[in-house]
Amino acid sequence: MIQIAGSQLCQWDVGRSVNISDSKATHVHFANHGDSKAPIIEIKNGEAKIPDYLLQTGKTLHAYAVLDGVTLESRSFAVCKRERPESYVYEDDRRNYIYDLITRAEDAVEKLGSI
């Protein structure tokens, strides 16, 4: 079973994770709603860290518990939207920007292919 560790997820949260119980899964794939790629995070001691940049958008977060390339379970979590805290510092903002550019480019190519 995939469960959020702690309280509800909110936009701009950092250091959050999910707990994986009753599963043989070794990794969790995380993605925001509409993403075309999902980072693969190893499960350690029944826990997988949610990449901080996935909580910057406020979009629904999807988690997939995986073993040897096979999805054993999936779960979606609402992320409450809120204002960016003034003190919020995230060193990988550039990574999120590049990730967003890649996703937009892939979406544009896909749209062109369907014309």
XYZ file of C-alpha atoms in Angstrom:
115
model
C 0.000 0.000 0.000
C 1.266 3.475 -0.915
C 0.623 6.154 1.709
C 1.858 9.693 2.277
C 4.233 9.936 5.223
C 2.848 12.668 7.444
C 0.144 15.167 6.574
C -1.486 16.221 3.303
C 0.856 17.228 0.465
C 0.999 20.932 -0.281
C 2.661 22.884 -3.045
C 6.217 23.967 -2.110
C 6.636 21.197 0.499
C 10.161 19.760 0.679
C 11.542 16.523 2.069
C 8.271 14.610 1.727
C 7.993 10.875 1.136
C 5.626 7.965 0.736
C 5.548 4.770 2.768
C 5.274 1.481 0.922
C 3.869 -1.409 2.952
C 2.780 -4.930 2.056
C 4.622 -4.764 -1.256
C 7.576 -6.432 -2.918
C 8.220 -3.217 -4.861
C 11.795 -1.944 -5.031
C 11.166 1.447 -6.644
C 8.525 4.130 -6.945
C 7.954 6.118 -10.132
C 6.562 9.597 -9.410
C 4.894 11.988 -11.848
C 2.650 15.014 -11.889
C -0.613 14.803 -13.776
C 0.170 15.265 -17.465
C 3.910 14.516 -17.241
C 5.493 12.376 -19.932
C 8.371 11.129 -17.751
C 8.607 9.822 -14.201
C 11.717 9.836 -12.007
C 12.536 6.428 -10.507
C 13.189 6.483 -6.759
C 14.534 3.532 -4.778
C 12.531 2.337 -1.787
C 14.685 2.305 1.351
C 13.320 0.905 4.606
C 9.777 1.021 3.203
C 10.029 4.684 2.206
C 10.589 6.586 -1.054
C 11.405 10.308 -1.162
C 9.211 12.454 -3.395
C 11.435 14.666 -5.588
C 10.899 18.218 -4.297
C 10.448 19.670 -7.779
C 7.296 17.576 -8.282
C 5.640 19.520 -5.468
C 6.354 22.908 -7.032
C 3.481 22.744 -9.526
C 0.520 21.995 -7.268
C -0.627 19.287 -9.709
C -1.918 15.857 -8.659
C 0.983 13.535 -7.807
C 0.943 9.965 -9.109
C 3.019 7.233 -7.449
C 3.626 3.792 -8.944
C 5.159 0.976 -6.860
C 7.316 -1.090 -9.237
C 9.226 -4.385 -9.161
C 11.391 -5.402 -12.133
C 9.572 -3.049 -14.500
C 6.101 -4.223 -13.451
C 3.707 -1.824 -11.719
C 2.341 -3.535 -8.615
C 0.231 -0.646 -7.356
C -0.534 2.960 -8.193
C -2.023 5.796 -6.230
C -2.771 9.466 -6.862
C -2.527 12.233 -4.285
C -4.027 15.707 -4.410
C -1.525 18.508 -3.795
C -3.057 21.585 -2.204
C -2.051 24.751 -4.036
C -0.633 27.664 -2.115
C 1.545 30.732 -2.543
C 5.305 30.275 -2.803
C 6.804 31.029 0.597
C 9.174 34.001 0.559
C 11.829 31.918 2.282
C 11.512 28.983 -0.150
C 14.929 28.112 -1.549
C 15.315 25.239 -3.921
C 18.690 24.766 -5.569
C 17.245 22.625 -8.361
C 14.871 25.314 -9.705
C 16.943 25.221 -12.889
C 16.367 21.477 -13.185
C 12.615 22.059 -12.910
C 12.842 24.740 -15.607
C 14.697 22.375 -17.967
C 12.249 19.561 -17.158
C 9.344 21.897 -17.987
C 10.971 22.925 -21.292
C 11.491 19.290 -22.286
C 7.896 18.415 -21.405
C 6.569 21.381 -23.415
C 8.735 20.427 -26.409
C 7.505 16.818 -26.260
C 3.904 18.013 -26.062
C 4.415 20.291 -29.084
C 5.958 17.463 -31.119
C 3.072 15.179 -30.162
C 0.512 17.802 -31.217
C 2.282 18.331 -34.537
C 2.248 14.586 -35.143
C -1.523 14.452 -34.722
C -2.194 17.205 -37.284
